[in-house]
Coordinates of C-alpha atoms in Angstrom, one line a residue:
X17 CA 92.2 -52.3 -3.2
X18 CA 89.4 -50.7 -5.2
X19 CA 86.1 -51.7 -3.4
X20 CA 84.4 -51.6 -6.8
X21 CA 86.6 -54.5 -8.2
X22 CA 84.8 -57.4 -6.4
X23 CA 81.4 -56.1 -7.5
X24 CA 82.6 -55.8 -11.1
X25 CA 84.0 -59.4 -10.9
X26 CA 80.7 -60.7 -9.5
X27 CA 78.7 -58.9 -12.2
X28 CA 81.0 -60.3 -14.9
X29 CA 80.6 -63.8 -13.6
X30 CA 76.8 -63.3 -13.5
X31 CA 76.7 -62.0 -17.1
X32 CA 79.0 -64.9 -18.3
X33 CA 76.8 -67.5 -16.7
X34 CA 73.6 -65.9 -18.2
X35 CA 75.2 -65.9 -21.7
X36 CA 76.3 -69.5 -21.4
X37 CA 72.9 -70.6 -20.3
X38 CA 71.1 -68.8 -23.1
X39 CA 73.7 -69.7 -25.8
X40 CA 72.8 -73.4 -25.4
X41 CA 69.5 -72.8 -27.2
X42 CA 70.9 -70.3 -29.7
X43 CA 67.7 -68.2 -29.4
X44 CA 69.5 -65.2 -27.9
X45 CA 71.9 -64.8 -30.7
X46 CA 69.1 -65.2 -33.3
X47 CA 67.0 -62.6 -31.5
X48 CA 69.9 -60.1 -31.3
X49 CA 70.6 -60.6 -35.0
X50 CA 67.0 -60.1 -35.9
X51 CA 66.8 -57.0 -33.8
X52 CA 69.8 -55.5 -35.4
X53 CA 68.2 -56.1 -38.8
X54 CA 65.1 -54.3 -37.8
X55 CA 67.0 -51.4 -36.2
X56 CA 69.1 -51.0 -39.4
X57 CA 65.9 -50.1 -41.4
X58 CA 64.7 -53.4 -42.7
X59 CA 61.3 -53.2 -41.1
X60 CA 59.7 -53.1 -44.6
X61 CA 60.7 -56.7 -45.3
X62 CA 58.8 -58.0 -42.3
X63 CA 55.5 -59.7 -42.9
X64 CA 52.4 -57.8 -41.7
X65 CA 50.0 -60.1 -39.7
X66 CA 46.3 -59.3 -39.8
X67 CA 44.4 -59.6 -36.5
X68 CA 41.6 -62.2 -36.5
X69 CA 38.5 -61.9 -34.5
X70 CA 36.4 -65.0 -33.7
X71 CA 33.7 -66.2 -31.4
X72 CA 33.7 -69.6 -29.8
X73 CA 32.8 -72.4 -32.2
X74 CA 32.2 -75.1 -29.7
X75 CA 31.9 -75.7 -25.9
X76 CA 34.2 -78.6 -25.1
X77 CA 33.9 -79.0 -21.3
X78 CA 32.5 -77.3 -18.2
X79 CA 32.2 -78.0 -14.5
X80 CA 28.5 -77.0 -13.9
X81 CA 25.6 -75.1 -15.3
X82 CA 22.2 -73.9 -14.1
X83 CA 20.4 -75.3 -17.1
X84 CA 19.2 -78.7 -18.1
X85 CA 21.1 -81.4 -20.0
X86 CA 18.5 -81.5 -22.8
X87 CA 17.7 -77.8 -23.4
X88 CA 19.5 -74.6 -24.1
X89 CA 18.1 -72.3 -21.3
X90 CA 20.9 -71.1 -18.9
X91 CA 23.3 -73.7 -20.2
X92 CA 27.0 -73.4 -21.0
X93 CA 26.3 -74.2 -24.7
X94 CA 25.0 -70.7 -25.1
X95 CA 28.6 -69.5 -25.1
X96 CA 29.1 -70.9 -28.6
X97 CA 28.7 -68.4 -31.4
X98 CA 27.6 -64.7 -31.5
X99 CA 26.2 -62.9 -28.5
X100 CA 22.4 -63.4 -27.8
X101 CA 21.9 -60.7 -25.2
X102 CA 24.8 -58.2 -25.0
X103 CA 24.7 -55.2 -24.7
X104 CA 21.4 -55.7 -22.7
X105 CA 21.6 -56.4 -19.0
X106 CA 19.6 -58.7 -16.8
X107 CA 18.5 -62.3 -16.3
X108 CA 18.1 -64.0 -19.7
X109 CA 17.7 -67.7 -20.5
X110 CA 19.9 -67.4 -23.6
X111 CA 23.1 -66.9 -21.5
X112 CA 25.5 -69.3 -19.8
X113 CA 25.0 -69.6 -16.0
X114 CA 26.9 -71.6 -13.5
X115 CA 25.2 -73.7 -10.8
X116 CA 26.0 -71.6 -7.7
X117 CA 26.9 -68.2 -6.4
X118 CA 27.8 -66.5 -3.2
X119 CA 28.7 -68.5 0.0
X120 CA 25.3 -70.1 0.5
X121 CA 26.4 -73.5 -0.7
X122 CA 29.5 -73.5 1.5
X123 CA 27.4 -72.9 4.5
X124 CA 25.3 -76.0 4.0
X125 CA 25.8 -79.2 5.9
X126 CA 26.4 -81.1 2.6
X127 CA 29.4 -78.9 1.7
X128 CA 32.7 -80.8 1.9
X129 CA 35.4 -79.7 4.3
X130 CA 38.2 -77.5 2.7
X131 CA 41.5 -79.1 2.0
X132 CA 44.6 -77.9 3.7
X133 CA 47.5 -76.5 1.7
X134 CA 45.3 -75.1 -1.0
X135 CA 47.4 -72.2 -2.4
X136 CA 46.1 -68.7 -1.6
X137 CA 46.4 -67.8 -5.3
X138 CA 44.0 -70.6 -6.3
X139 CA 40.5 -69.1 -6.4
X140 CA 38.8 -71.1 -9.2
X141 CA 35.4 -72.8 -8.4
X142 CA 34.1 -73.5 -11.9
X143 CA 35.4 -73.5 -15.5
X144 CA 34.4 -73.7 -19.1
X145 CA 36.6 -74.7 -22.1
X146 CA 35.9 -73.2 -25.5
X147 CA 37.2 -74.2 -29.0
X148 CA 37.7 -71.6 -31.7
X149 CA 37.9 -72.1 -35.5
X150 CA 41.5 -71.0 -36.1
X151 CA 44.6 -71.1 -33.9
X152 CA 46.1 -67.7 -33.3
X153 CA 48.6 -65.9 -31.2
X154 CA 46.2 -64.2 -28.8
X155 CA 46.2 -60.4 -28.5
X156 CA 43.0 -60.2 -26.5
X157 CA 40.3 -62.3 -25.0
X158 CA 36.9 -60.6 -24.4
X159 CA 34.1 -62.0 -22.3
X160 CA 30.7 -60.4 -22.6
X161 CA 29.2 -60.5 -19.1
X162 CA 25.5 -59.6 -19.1
X163 CA 24.5 -60.0 -15.4
X164 CA 26.4 -59.6 -12.1
X165 CA 29.9 -59.5 -13.6
X166 CA 33.2 -60.0 -11.7
X167 CA 33.4 -63.8 -11.3
X168 CA 36.2 -64.4 -13.8
X169 CA 39.5 -65.1 -12.0
X170 CA 41.6 -66.8 -14.7
X171 CA 41.9 -67.2 -18.4
X172 CA 44.1 -69.9 -19.9
X173 CA 45.2 -71.1 -23.3
X174 CA 46.2 -74.5 -24.5
X175 CA 48.7 -75.7 -27.1
X176 CA 46.3 -78.5 -28.2
X177 CA 44.2 -77.9 -31.3
X178 CA 40.9 -79.7 -30.4
X179 CA 40.1 -80.1 -34.2
X180 CA 43.4 -81.6 -35.1
X181 CA 43.6 -85.3 -36.1
X182 CA 47.1 -85.5 -34.7
X183 CA 47.1 -84.2 -31.2
X184 CA 50.6 -83.5 -29.7
X185 CA 52.0 -85.8 -27.0
X186 CA 52.8 -82.8 -24.8
X187 CA 49.7 -80.7 -24.0
X188 CA 50.7 -77.4 -22.5
X189 CA 48.5 -74.8 -20.7
X190 CA 49.5 -71.2 -20.1
X191 CA 47.9 -68.6 -17.9
X192 CA 47.0 -65.5 -20.0
X193 CA 45.5 -63.6 -17.1
X194 CA 44.7 -64.2 -13.4
X195 CA 43.3 -62.2 -10.6
X196 CA 41.4 -62.5 -7.3
X197 CA 37.6 -62.5 -7.4
X198 CA 36.0 -59.1 -7.4
X199 CA 32.7 -57.6 -6.3
X200 CA 31.5 -55.4 -9.1
X201 CA 29.1 -52.9 -7.6
X202 CA 26.6 -52.9 -10.5
X203 CA 24.9 -55.9 -12.0
X204 CA 24.9 -54.2 -15.5
X205 CA 26.5 -55.8 -18.6
X206 CA 30.1 -55.2 -19.4
X207 CA 32.8 -56.3 -21.9
X208 CA 35.6 -57.7 -19.9
X209 CA 38.9 -57.6 -21.7
X210 CA 41.9 -57.8 -19.4
X211 CA 45.5 -57.3 -20.5
X212 CA 46.9 -60.7 -21.4
X213 CA 50.3 -62.4 -21.6
X214 CA 51.9 -63.1 -25.0
X215 CA 52.2 -66.7 -26.0
X216 CA 54.9 -68.4 -28.0
X217 CA 52.4 -70.9 -29.5
X218 CA 49.2 -70.4 -31.4
X219 CA 45.9 -71.5 -29.6
X220 CA 42.3 -72.1 -30.4
X221 CA 41.4 -73.6 -27.0
X222 CA 40.6 -71.1 -24.2
X223 CA 39.6 -71.9 -20.7
X224 CA 37.8 -69.4 -18.4
X225 CA 37.7 -70.1 -14.7
X226 CA 35.3 -68.3 -12.3
X227 CA 34.8 -67.8 -8.6
X228 CA 31.2 -66.5 -7.8
X229 CA 31.7 -66.4 -4.0
X230 CA 31.5 -62.5 -3.8
X231 CA 28.6 -62.1 -6.1
X232 CA 25.1 -61.3 -4.9
X233 CA 23.4 -63.4 -7.6
X234 CA 24.2 -65.7 -10.5
X235 CA 26.7 -64.4 -13.1
X236 CA 25.6 -64.6 -16.7
X237 CA 28.0 -64.9 -19.7
X238 CA 26.9 -64.3 -23.2
X239 CA 29.9 -64.8 -25.5
X240 CA 33.7 -65.0 -25.6
X241 CA 35.8 -63.3 -28.3
X242 CA 39.3 -64.4 -29.2
X243 CA 41.5 -61.9 -31.0
X244 CA 44.9 -62.8 -32.4
X245 CA 47.3 -63.1 -35.2
X246 CA 47.9 -66.1 -37.4
X247 CA 51.6 -65.4 -37.5
X248 CA 53.7 -65.0 -34.4
X249 CA 54.1 -61.3 -33.6
X250 CA 57.6 -60.1 -34.5
X251 CA 58.1 -58.1 -31.3
X252 CA 57.6 -61.3 -29.2
X253 CA 60.7 -62.7 -30.9
X254 CA 62.8 -60.0 -29.3
X255 CA 61.5 -60.5 -25.9
X256 CA 64.4 -61.7 -23.7
X257 CA 63.4 -64.5 -21.4
X258 CA 63.4 -63.6 -17.8
X259 CA 66.4 -65.0 -15.9
X260 CA 65.3 -67.3 -13.1
X261 CA 67.8 -67.7 -10.2
X262 CA 67.3 -71.4 -10.6
X263 CA 68.8 -71.1 -14.1
X264 CA 72.2 -70.0 -12.9
X265 CA 73.6 -73.3 -11.9
X266 CA 76.2 -74.6 -14.3
X267 CA 74.6 -78.0 -14.3
X268 CA 71.0 -79.2 -14.7
X269 CA 71.6 -82.0 -12.1
X270 CA 70.0 -81.9 -8.7
X271 CA 72.0 -81.8 -5.5
X272 CA 74.5 -84.6 -5.8
X273 CA 75.0 -84.9 -2.1
X274 CA 72.0 -83.9 -0.1
X275 CA 73.7 -84.8 3.1
X276 CA 76.8 -82.7 2.5
X277 CA 76.1 -80.4 5.4
X278 CA 76.7 -83.3 7.8
X279 CA 80.2 -84.6 8.2
X280 CA 81.6 -87.2 10.6
X281 CA 84.5 -86.2 12.8
X282 CA 87.4 -88.5 13.7
X283 CA 85.8 -89.5 17.0
X284 CA 82.6 -90.7 15.2
X285 CA 80.5 -87.7 16.3
X286 CA 78.4 -85.9 13.7
X287 CA 79.4 -82.3 13.1
X288 CA 76.6 -80.0 11.8
X289 CA 78.0 -77.8 9.1
X290 CA 74.9 -76.2 7.7
X291 CA 71.8 -76.3 9.8
X292 CA 72.8 -74.1 12.7
X293 CA 70.4 -74.8 15.5
X294 CA 67.5 -75.7 13.3
X295 CA 68.0 -79.5 13.7
X296 CA 67.9 -79.1 17.5
X297 CA 64.2 -78.1 17.3
X298 CA 61.7 -80.9 18.3
X299 CA 60.7 -83.1 15.4
X300 CA 57.0 -82.2 15.9
X301 CA 57.7 -78.4 15.7
X302 CA 59.5 -78.7 12.4
X303 CA 56.6 -80.8 11.1
X304 CA 54.2 -78.1 12.2
X305 CA 56.3 -75.4 10.4
X306 CA 56.5 -77.5 7.2
X307 CA 52.8 -78.2 7.3
X308 CA 52.1 -74.6 6.3
X309 CA 53.9 -74.9 2.9
X310 CA 52.0 -75.5 -0.4
X311 CA 52.8 -78.7 -2.2
X312 CA 55.3 -77.2 -4.7
X313 CA 57.2 -75.5 -1.9
X314 CA 57.2 -78.7 0.0
X315 CA 58.7 -80.6 -2.9
X316 CA 61.3 -77.8 -3.4
X317 CA 62.3 -77.8 0.3
X318 CA 62.9 -81.6 0.0
X319 CA 65.9 -80.9 -2.2
X320 CA 67.7 -78.6 0.2
X321 CA 69.2 -80.9 2.8
X322 CA 68.9 -84.3 4.4
X323 CA 67.1 -83.1 7.5
X324 CA 64.4 -81.2 5.6
X325 CA 64.1 -84.1 3.1
X326 CA 63.2 -86.3 5.9
X327 CA 60.5 -83.9 7.2
X328 CA 59.1 -83.1 3.8
X329 CA 58.7 -86.8 2.8
X330 CA 57.1 -87.8 6.1
X331 CA 53.7 -89.4 5.3
X332 CA 52.1 -87.4 8.1
X333 CA 52.5 -84.3 5.8
X334 CA 50.3 -86.0 3.2
X335 CA 47.3 -87.1 5.2
X336 CA 45.4 -84.5 3.1
X337 CA 46.3 -83.9 -0.5
X338 CA 44.6 -81.5 -3.0
X339 CA 46.0 -81.7 -6.5
X340 CA 43.2 -79.8 -8.1
X341 CA 45.2 -76.5 -8.1
X342 CA 47.8 -78.2 -10.2
X343 CA 45.5 -79.9 -12.7
X344 CA 47.3 -78.4 -15.7
X345 CA 50.6 -80.0 -14.8
X346 CA 49.6 -83.3 -13.1
X347 CA 50.6 -86.5 -14.9
X348 CA 51.2 -90.2 -14.2
X349 CA 54.8 -89.2 -13.4
X350 CA 53.6 -86.7 -10.8
X351 CA 51.5 -89.3 -9.0
X352 CA 54.5 -91.7 -9.2
X353 CA 56.7 -89.2 -7.4
X354 CA 54.1 -88.7 -4.6
X355 CA 53.3 -92.3 -4.2
X356 CA 55.9 -93.2 -1.7
X357 CA 54.9 -90.3 0.6
X358 CA 51.2 -90.9 0.6
X359 CA 50.9 -94.2 2.5
X360 CA 48.8 -92.5 5.2
X361 CA 46.6 -90.6 2.8
X362 CA 43.0 -90.0 4.0
X363 CA 41.6 -87.2 1.9
X364 CA 42.5 -86.8 -1.8
X365 CA 41.3 -84.2 -4.3
X366 CA 42.0 -85.0 -7.9
X367 CA 39.2 -82.8 -9.3
X368 CA 39.7 -81.4 -12.9
X369 CA 42.9 -83.5 -13.3
X370 CA 44.0 -86.0 -15.9
X371 CA 42.1 -84.9 -18.9
X372 CA 43.4 -85.3 -22.5
X373 CA 45.7 -88.2 -21.6
X374 CA 47.5 -86.6 -18.7
X375 CA 46.5 -89.4 -16.4
X376 CA 46.0 -93.0 -17.5
X377 CA 44.4 -96.1 -16.0
X378 CA 47.9 -97.5 -15.2
X379 CA 49.1 -94.4 -13.3
X380 CA 45.8 -93.9 -11.4
X381 CA 45.5 -97.6 -10.5
X382 CA 49.1 -97.8 -9.3
X383 CA 48.6 -94.8 -7.0
X384 CA 45.3 -96.0 -5.6
X385 CA 46.7 -99.5 -4.9
X386 CA 49.6 -98.0 -3.0
X387 CA 47.8 -95.1 -1.3
X388 CA 44.1 -95.8 -1.2
X389 CA 43.9 -98.1 1.8
X390 CA 43.2 -95.4 4.3
X391 CA 41.2 -93.0 2.1
X392 CA 37.9 -91.7 3.5
X393 CA 37.4 -88.8 1.0
X394 CA 38.0 -88.8 -2.7
X395 CA 37.1 -85.8 -4.9
X396 CA 37.0 -86.6 -8.7
X397 CA 34.9 -83.9 -10.1
X398 CA 35.3 -83.4 -13.9
X399 CA 37.8 -86.2 -14.2
X400 CA 37.3 -87.4 -17.8
X401 CA 40.1 -90.0 -17.6
X402 CA 37.9 -92.1 -15.4
X403 CA 36.6 -95.4 -16.8
X404 CA 34.8 -98.4 -15.4
X405 CA 38.2 -100.1 -14.5
X406 CA 39.1 -96.9 -12.5
X407 CA 35.9 -97.2 -10.4
X408 CA 36.5 -100.9 -10.0
X409 CA 40.0 -100.1 -8.6
X410 CA 38.5 -97.6 -6.2
X411 CA 35.9 -100.1 -4.9
X412 CA 38.7 -102.7 -4.4
X413 CA 41.4 -100.5 -2.8
X414 CA 39.3 -98.0 -0.7
X415 CA 37.1 -100.1 1.6
X416 CA 36.7 -97.3 4.2
X417 CA 35.7 -94.6 1.7
X418 CA 33.1 -92.3 3.1
X419 CA 32.9 -89.4 0.6
X420 CA 33.0 -89.8 -3.2
X421 CA 32.5 -86.9 -5.7
X422 CA 32.0 -87.7 -9.3
X423 CA 30.3 -84.4 -10.2
X424 CA 30.2 -83.8 -14.0
X425 CA 32.0 -87.0 -14.9
X426 CA 29.6 -87.2 -17.8
X427 CA 31.7 -89.4 -20.0
X428 CA 31.6 -92.4 -17.5
X429 CA 29.7 -95.3 -19.0
X430 CA 26.5 -96.1 -17.0
X431 CA 27.8 -99.6 -16.2
X432 CA 30.7 -98.1 -14.3
X433 CA 28.5 -96.9 -11.4
X434 CA 27.6 -100.4 -10.3
X435 CA 31.0 -100.6 -8.5
X436 CA 30.0 -97.9 -6.1
X437 CA 27.7 -100.3 -4.3
X438 CA 30.7 -102.0 -2.9
X439 CA 31.7 -98.9 -0.9
X440 CA 29.3 -99.7 1.9
X441 CA 30.8 -97.0 4.3
X442 CA 29.8 -94.1 2.0
X443 CA 28.2 -91.1 3.7
X444 CA 28.5 -88.5 1.0
X445 CA 28.0 -89.3 -2.7
X446 CA 27.9 -86.6 -5.5
X447 CA 26.7 -87.8 -8.9
X448 CA 25.6 -84.5 -10.4
X449 CA 25.5 -84.5 -14.2
X450 CA 26.5 -88.2 -14.5
X451 CA 24.9 -90.9 -16.6
X452 CA 24.0 -93.2 -13.8
X453 CA 20.9 -95.3 -14.5
X454 CA 18.2 -96.5 -12.2
X455 CA 19.5 -100.1 -11.8
X456 CA 22.9 -98.9 -10.5
X457 CA 21.3 -96.3 -8.3
X458 CA 19.0 -98.8 -6.6
X459 CA 22.0 -101.2 -6.1
X460 CA 23.9 -98.3 -4.4
X461 CA 21.0 -97.6 -2.1
X462 CA 20.6 -101.2 -1.2
X463 CA 24.1 -101.6 0.1
X464 CA 25.2 -98.0 1.1
X465 CA 22.7 -97.5 3.9
X466 CA 25.0 -95.0 5.8
X467 CA 24.4 -92.3 3.3
X468 CA 24.0 -88.8 4.8
X469 CA 24.4 -86.6 1.7
X470 CA 23.3 -87.6 -1.9
X471 CA 23.4 -85.4 -5.0
X472 CA 21.5 -86.6 -8.1
X473 CA 21.1 -83.2 -9.7
X474 CA 20.7 -83.4 -13.5
X475 CA 21.0 -87.2 -13.6
X476 CA 18.7 -87.6 -16.7
X477 CA 19.2 -91.3 -17.2
X478 CA 17.2 -92.3 -14.1
X479 CA 13.7 -93.4 -15.4
X480 CA 11.6 -93.3 -12.2
X481 CA 12.6 -91.0 -9.3
X482 CA 9.6 -92.2 -7.3
X483 CA 11.2 -95.6 -7.0
X484 CA 14.5 -94.0 -6.0
X485 CA 12.7 -91.8 -3.4
X486 CA 10.9 -94.9 -2.0
X487 CA 14.2 -96.8 -1.7
X488 CA 15.8 -93.9 0.1
X489 CA 12.9 -93.7 2.6
X490 CA 13.4 -97.4 3.4
X491 CA 17.2 -97.8 3.3
X492 CA 18.7 -94.4 4.1
X493 CA 16.8 -93.0 7.1
X494 CA 19.7 -91.0 8.3
X495 CA 19.8 -88.9 5.1
X496 CA 20.6 -85.2 5.8
X497 CA 20.7 -83.7 2.3
X498 CA 19.2 -84.7 -1.0
X499 CA 19.7 -82.8 -4.3
X500 CA 17.2 -83.7 -7.0
X501 CA 17.7 -80.6 -9.1
X502 CA 16.0 -81.0 -12.5
X503 CA 14.9 -84.6 -11.9
X504 CA 12.3 -85.2 -14.6
X505 CA 9.6 -87.5 -13.0
X506 CA 9.3 -87.2 -9.3
X507 CA 5.6 -87.1 -8.3
X508 CA 3.8 -86.4 -5.0
X509 CA 3.7 -90.1 -4.2
X510 CA 7.6 -90.4 -4.2
X511 CA 7.9 -87.1 -2.3
X512 CA 5.4 -88.2 0.4
X513 CA 7.3 -91.5 0.9
X514 CA 10.6 -89.6 1.1
X515 CA 9.3 -87.2 3.7
X516 CA 7.9 -90.0 5.8
X517 CA 11.0 -92.1 5.8
X518 CA 13.8 -89.5 5.9
X519 CA 12.6 -87.2 8.7
X520 CA 16.1 -86.0 9.5
X521 CA 16.4 -84.2 6.1
X522 CA 17.9 -80.7 6.5
X523 CA 18.5 -79.8 2.8
X524 CA 16.2 -80.7 -0.1
X525 CA 16.6 -79.3 -3.6
X526 CA 13.5 -79.8 -5.8
X527 CA 14.4 -77.0 -8.2
X528 CA 12.8 -77.4 -11.7
X529 CA 11.0 -80.6 -10.7
X530 CA 8.0 -79.7 -12.9
X531 CA 6.0 -82.8 -12.2
X532 CA 5.3 -81.8 -8.5
X533 CA 1.9 -80.0 -8.1
X534 CA 1.1 -78.0 -5.0
X535 CA -2.6 -78.9 -5.4
X536 CA -1.8 -82.4 -4.3
X537 CA -0.8 -81.0 -0.9
X538 CA 2.8 -82.5 -1.3
X539 CA 4.6 -79.4 -0.2
X540 CA 2.4 -78.9 2.9
X541 CA 2.9 -82.6 3.8
X542 CA 6.7 -82.0 3.3
X543 CA 6.8 -79.1 5.7
X544 CA 4.8 -81.0 8.4
X545 CA 7.2 -84.0 8.2
X546 CA 10.6 -82.3 8.0
X547 CA 10.9 -80.1 11.1
X548 CA 14.7 -80.0 10.7
X549 CA 14.6 -78.4 7.3
X550 CA 17.2 -75.7 6.8
X551 CA 17.3 -75.4 3.0
X552 CA 14.5 -75.9 0.5
X553 CA 14.7 -75.1 -3.2
X554 CA 11.3 -75.2 -5.1
X555 CA 12.8 -73.2 -8.0
X556 CA 10.5 -72.7 -11.1
X557 CA 7.6 -74.6 -9.6
X558 CA 4.8 -72.2 -10.6
X559 CA 2.2 -74.0 -8.4
X560 CA 3.7 -73.1 -5.0
X561 CA 1.2 -71.0 -3.2
X562 CA 0.6 -69.1 0.1
X563 CA -0.6 -72.3 1.9
X564 CA 2.8 -73.9 1.3
X565 CA 4.7 -70.9 2.6
X566 CA 2.5 -70.6 5.7
X567 CA 3.0 -74.4 6.4
X568 CA 6.8 -73.8 6.2
X569 CA 6.4 -70.9 8.6
X570 CA 4.5 -73.0 11.1
X571 CA 6.7 -76.1 11.0
X572 CA 10.2 -75.3 9.9
X573 CA 11.6 -72.7 12.3
X574 CA 15.3 -73.6 11.4
X575 CA 14.8 -72.7 7.7
X576 CA 17.8 -70.7 6.4
X577 CA 17.6 -70.9 2.6
X578 CA 14.4 -70.8 0.5
X579 CA 14.1 -70.5 -3.3
X580 CA 10.6 -70.1 -4.8
X581 CA 11.7 -68.4 -8.0
X582 CA 9.0 -68.2 -10.7
X583 CA 5.9 -68.9 -8.7
X584 CA 2.8 -66.9 -9.5
X585 CA 0.7 -67.7 -6.5
X586 CA 2.7 -66.4 -3.5
X587 CA 1.8 -63.0 -2.0
X588 CA 3.7 -60.7 0.3
X589 CA 1.5 -61.5 3.3
X590 CA 2.6 -65.2 3.4
X591 CA 6.2 -64.1 2.9
X592 CA 5.9 -61.7 5.9
X593 CA 4.6 -64.6 8.0
X594 CA 7.6 -66.7 6.9
X595 CA 10.2 -64.1 7.7
X596 CA 8.7 -63.5 11.2
X597 CA 8.5 -67.2 12.0
X598 CA 12.0 -68.2 10.7
X599 CA 14.5 -66.0 12.5
X600 CA 17.5 -67.9 11.0
X601 CA 16.5 -67.3 7.4
X602 CA 19.4 -65.9 5.4
X603 CA 18.4 -66.3 1.8
X604 CA 15.0 -65.9 0.1
X605 CA 14.8 -65.9 -3.7
X606 CA 11.6 -64.4 -5.1
X607 CA 12.8 -63.7 -8.6
X608 CA 10.0 -63.7 -11.3
X609 CA 7.3 -64.1 -8.6
X610 CA 4.6 -62.1 -10.3
X611 CA 2.8 -61.0 -7.0
X612 CA 6.1 -59.8 -5.4
X613 CA 7.3 -56.7 -7.1
X614 CA 10.4 -54.6 -6.4
X615 CA 8.5 -52.3 -4.0
X616 CA 7.5 -55.2 -1.8
X617 CA 11.1 -56.6 -1.9
X618 CA 12.4 -53.2 -0.8
X619 CA 9.9 -53.0 2.0
X620 CA 10.7 -56.5 3.3
X621 CA 14.5 -55.8 3.1
X622 CA 13.9 -52.9 5.4
X623 CA 12.0 -54.9 7.9
X624 CA 14.3 -57.9 7.8
X625 CA 17.8 -56.6 7.1
X626 CA 19.6 -59.9 7.9
X627 CA 17.9 -61.7 5.1
X628 CA 19.2 -61.6 1.5
X629 CA 16.0 -61.3 -0.5
X630 CA 16.8 -61.8 -4.2
X631 CA 14.7 -60.3 -7.0
X632 CA 16.2 -60.8 -10.5
X633 CA 15.4 -58.5 -13.3
X634 CA 15.4 -58.4 -17.1
X635 CA 16.2 -55.2 -18.9

């Protein structure tokens, strides 16, 4: 027999199945007909679509920013409209800047432990969502980066028109471009315009995700341009969809008999027909092998056979669960499918999920009531589906919760935070950019006396931070880290009480706390009372002086991170003393320190090569 015959038969069957699958939708025939029409010389009858260029009209959502909630300097809102800085390079207040860069924050004691099973392809740390005036089929997305470029790792488009009065029930996100984080050698400005994927729907909602871990300083973005056509490009109609091997089954049903590989012989013994020796491996070894799979792969493996179904549904595989990488696809239905497997769940990451109706109170509550009993860590950053009833459910179903992250949940009503005080085992609480008020905060500090890490950065609704600091000193003496970034009204009195009561503090962020004055002696008192200090941010406090630096050098030998950006009264001599006295120092930011010029920085870098000394510039 001709050896080519079986191969031809196989190819014929493959082609027949492909045609059958595609003919169900009818799009293949239509595309071929249209293509023949074009090829026969009818191009002149096709409509010509004009490309539209537009800047972002509105900033809809973001995960963090360097700036304040009530100003425009260094905020994400600067990304709306025309560029303010480009093509200039440097550190400008009119740009959008995220809260962190590099790996400094990950090295701190307050940093959460990473979640297992996070896909290697998921690099995003921050995001911003931008709305444009007109929906278009994108042909290009351009991001104007004006300082330390290279942080962008993903650009996405959404089918939802944020200005529409009738939003669709099915909101769809598509990746236009994705890549690993890069370390661009120069901090100079650039116009970043990667090659993007064609969409089959128009969009005016673009999401840019970033990872700044490889950058040597804050990345700054000036504007985003969306180019596209109002009408769907003709050539995209002819693009044949890729054939996925999963599409080749003749039926859309799942495996009808997952245990078909096991059959019972006449004597009652089980005969293994499909697993070979795999099922003879110890249960624990198979569990270990399966534990290295990502969540989607784990769910796919569940459908292969009865043996692996048992292993993949074992609750021990779901002690830690990070759903953040799948935020674009997560829904109530997804949580419902996972609910039966998560009865031993201890650490759950739902950050970025559930927005625009993807998760509801009903779906979230059902999952938490079934799976929240053993939770010790719950990450809910940027979860705008959260409401007061959601926090009430958390307080009722998670009695042993030790870590709670509500970062940038800025749409939660202030009253909702009162329920946190019922979580008396809390050790780490992140309330960055929330609308918590003073009454709720004092209630939390009254009952949650085990707190080790507290983040109140940019919490602008708290009226008197001195009262909060005083309560912390009395109730939370084991506090290790405190973030008061941009708190409006902390004075030397509150800081003195804090330093006297929380002597185990290792990290203290007082960046942009303009009411603190060095002349009161508050920073010197701080240094004398906190010998364990490893991180101190005094960013943009122009009153910090040589005496403060020398006191730190004398009393804080474990210091690793110090930010004194913007001070006018620190000289190179006190910095030299600090660098000599603090051998563990890794980061020193002296940007915009008027007495410390580039020549001095270069000299200090040569003498202390293990310290990253930062000196920002403006072109």
